[in-house]
Amino acid sequence: MGAYEITVLGLVQGIGFRPFVAEYAEQHGLTGSIKNAGGAIKLYVECDEVEIGNLCYHLRYNCPEGGRVDNVIVKPVEEVLYDEETAKISKELREVAEKMAAAESYEDEYMYDRGWLEPPSKRVKPHDETKDEEEKKAADKTEEFKTEVGASDDEGNVTEGVVLDEFGRELDDRFRIIKSEDYDEGARYLPTDIATCDKCRSDLLDPENRRFRYPFISCSKCGPRYSIMKTVPYDRENSTMAPFNMCPDCARDYKEPGSRRRFDQNIGCSECGPKLRYYENRLVDEVQMTQDEMLVKTVESLKAGKIGAIKDIGGFHFMCIPTMSEPVTRLRAFKDAVSRPFAIMFPDVEMIKKYCYVSDTEEELLRSNARPIVLLSRKPESAEFVPEVLKGSGYIGATLPFDGLQTILSNDVGPLVITSGNRGGEPIITNDMDMIQFLPRIDSADGALGEDRDSDTSDALSAVAFADETIDKKETTYVGHPKEIDEDIIDFMLTNTRDILAPLEDSVAQVARIHSPVSKRSLIQLIRRGRGYVPEPVILENDLPKDTFAAGTDFQSSFALGKKNAIYLSEFYGNMTNSSVKDVREKAIGRMSELLGVKPKRFVGDLNPNYQSSKDADNKAMGTYIDGIPQRIVRRQHHACHVLSVVAEHGLTGRLLGVSYDGTGYGMDETIWGSEIFSCMLNDTLSENDKSDSTVETRPKILRSGALLPVKLMGGDSSARDIKTTLCGYIRACEERQLVSPRTVDMVLKILGIDRGDYGIISACLRADIGIYYSACMGRLFDAVTALLSLKSRNTFGGESPIALEDAAMRAFRKHGVTLKDIHLADLRMKVIEPKGEEEIYRMDQSVLIADLMEKVVEIYDKNLSEAEREEAVDNLAFEFHKAVIDSTVYICDKVCGRDYIQHIALTGGSMYNRLLLDGIASSLERLGYRIFINNKVPGGDGGISLGQMYGELI
Ligand SMILES: [Zn+2]
Ligand SMILES: [Zn+2]
Ligand SMILES: [Zn+2]
């Protein structure tokens, strides 16, 4: 018989882990206790060696759904001091034990302090107010069986005697769940929000069930967590569920052994849980409706073509039906999403399959706990939605309902357009006050709005806090917002009385297929990492030297906090140039640091001196003193950090080739980078021989070995949007190097409708070096080709033109074959320039490729093809362009790997979301015998870059 302290690390809170262990302990007659400790779980167990082995196996491998166990640490406790077991205990522990044996009372104290034992006075205090709710439940349960023997003091504490259960055993022989404690376990694991599980879904839709159509349904395996957590550990009283007192039925479910809702921190029902609120204008409406009437009204309104703002988990969503143009167009205008396809929520996978091709991996991803929006290839016959929804995209961003409310709505209405509840570029709205301003100003029933709208704003504001039940609902109260706007954007709002503490947007993912001869496989790529994934950490092999903050970039801004071996990426915040994004992000930095117990001493950011994110981090650094010295931010190169994000995820060591194809990022020289092929020498790689080799020692750890040959382009933020201007830069470069004839230039300008005069001005600026930059950026090359093939003329949202180009190429690919290698549709090649000296790198000559494409575009024009023929010819060129990029990349990778003895290759950066490009490069390199790694846990775009910035601390 021994006594053990077991620490379970991982995602173990808010998933019913303690009841899961308590049940096992009861079945196996184990005695001891379990509790939340910080973000971990701690057990104290008395049993023999075989049992402890079984228990640990159970903890490690049978973790309840929604959770994940990373580590189970077992420490023998020095209770049985002098038996054979003790001999095995380390010398240090024995010293402590001996010291304690010498002082009996100290030993007890020591045990109490650590929570291995509870003080006798606490053991028999079922009515003690200081105990938390959980403990009360446990105590209530034991109370049913026990008989008390002994005398009580004035306060009712039993001062002596024993407590017996129904079997006459001492109460302490039982396995008990005890009060949570603070515990600095190092890396902390907070639970993510989990989508409604299948069982709760059945309960929700079962008219016989007590929770039929209860929108906030949850169990110990599903429901919101991180978004409603105030502090650790994850307990009801530490969340925004605290104000909702359980009704007797829920209290019974909460403590009943075998109940799916045992210890569900979010437990509730229509009696006792959060309440819905329905509004159609900016006045606190006097309409009295039952909860279900509000649901019915919402369904009716949506079906009638109205736009609703629906508060669910993580924030508001705007929803409308995809079969009417008017609401979709209105929503599009408000969201400033001119041509971005909208995502669609479907009631179930079966319906998604009517509209899209869904592979097994994609189905798994759709149904996963995080329930992201998944980009799926659209079936050609799926034309039931109005064109305004998808804007001609070949993909549908499809998703399944995340919570009970979404389940009810999509079940009753059918497919719904769903988009985050915010104005384009702003953070997602989480509170009613910010949303209500977009409702109609006029109460349709009562006519005009009261004139005294400025009379008492503060009162009016408190009226929308809704928490205050004392508001006289008969009285019409104006609930205007200081940021008054004049638009009636949404038609109604369905909100609720549970607060959201962390705004979380929907996560977006896709599945890429690698058709490699080595292994055909599907890989999940996260495009936006939000609800369901945040704040799950990326676990490293080694510890960070200090708590660290990484600022990310200004676009798709997300930051990271690091402690010991865990790096936590924040949710995605949009563009930092928006001041409200900046505020929300600042708040989140504070909340996350607090929740995760991270106190940054190191600060990392991007090389770009103009990034607001890095400036902010630098300010934070300067306010942090170490040995009296204020810190400064460490700046790291953008594309190298993309590569390091893959390294961090996969724990890669040794020699590695990193391919980072991306949008713009500050280079180490004066140019803009974005097509980087790095030869990397990571830690743990240098053998003793290598270390003595001076050439190795002086070599940088990350060596730029290949990139596009830079082209002079017009600068400014507008150039990323106006892809025709970008193209003009390329045309000008071709002209200057006499790669194209003057006739070709004239013809291309004519075909694309580019004014000769405008082109002349751009040329003059480029010649005179006014507002220009040198670009070796893959994103810009894709933009230019998209413009040249007349597929798009503007980027209204990030990635718009590359997506159009990929769509066109995919059409040709699907039509002509299954493997890239076998298809040949046009003669296009990207010339590779070999390095001549030590200083030089491999260069891909993008201008030559553009020049060839220009000739082909003119050829198509000259042939006078029909519309369909022309489209097909353009698709073929798009495909061959992809192939040219793939071939030149593979050529350089193979050369550099051969030169530097590299076998592992990381593919990353925003351009790797292009599935044709990724598949082409990855499968070709695998055919040559290389091993490929891509981002799986964090986005390969800028949303994941803070992971790489931070990982730089370790190389
Ligand atoms: Zn559930
Ligand atoms: Zn209830
Ligand atoms: Zn980037």
Coordinates of N, CA and C and ligand atoms in Angstrom, one line a residue, residues 197 200 218-219 222 260, ligand 1:
C197 N -22.5 18.6 -28.2 CA -22.3 17.2 -28.5 C -23.5 16.6 -29.1
C200 N -26.4 16.0 -26.4 CA -27.1 17.2 -26.1 C -28.0 17.7 -27.3
S218 N -26.1 22.2 -22.4 CA -24.6 21.8 -22.4 C -24.6 20.5 -21.5
C219 N -23.4 19.9 -21.5 CA -23.2 18.8 -20.5 C -21.7 18.9 -20.1
C222 N -19.6 19.4 -23.3 CA -19.7 20.5 -24.3 C -20.2 21.8 -23.7
R260 N -25.0 12.7 -17.3 CA -24.1 13.3 -18.3 C -23.7 14.7 -17.8
Ligands
ZN1 ZN -23.2 17.9 -24.4

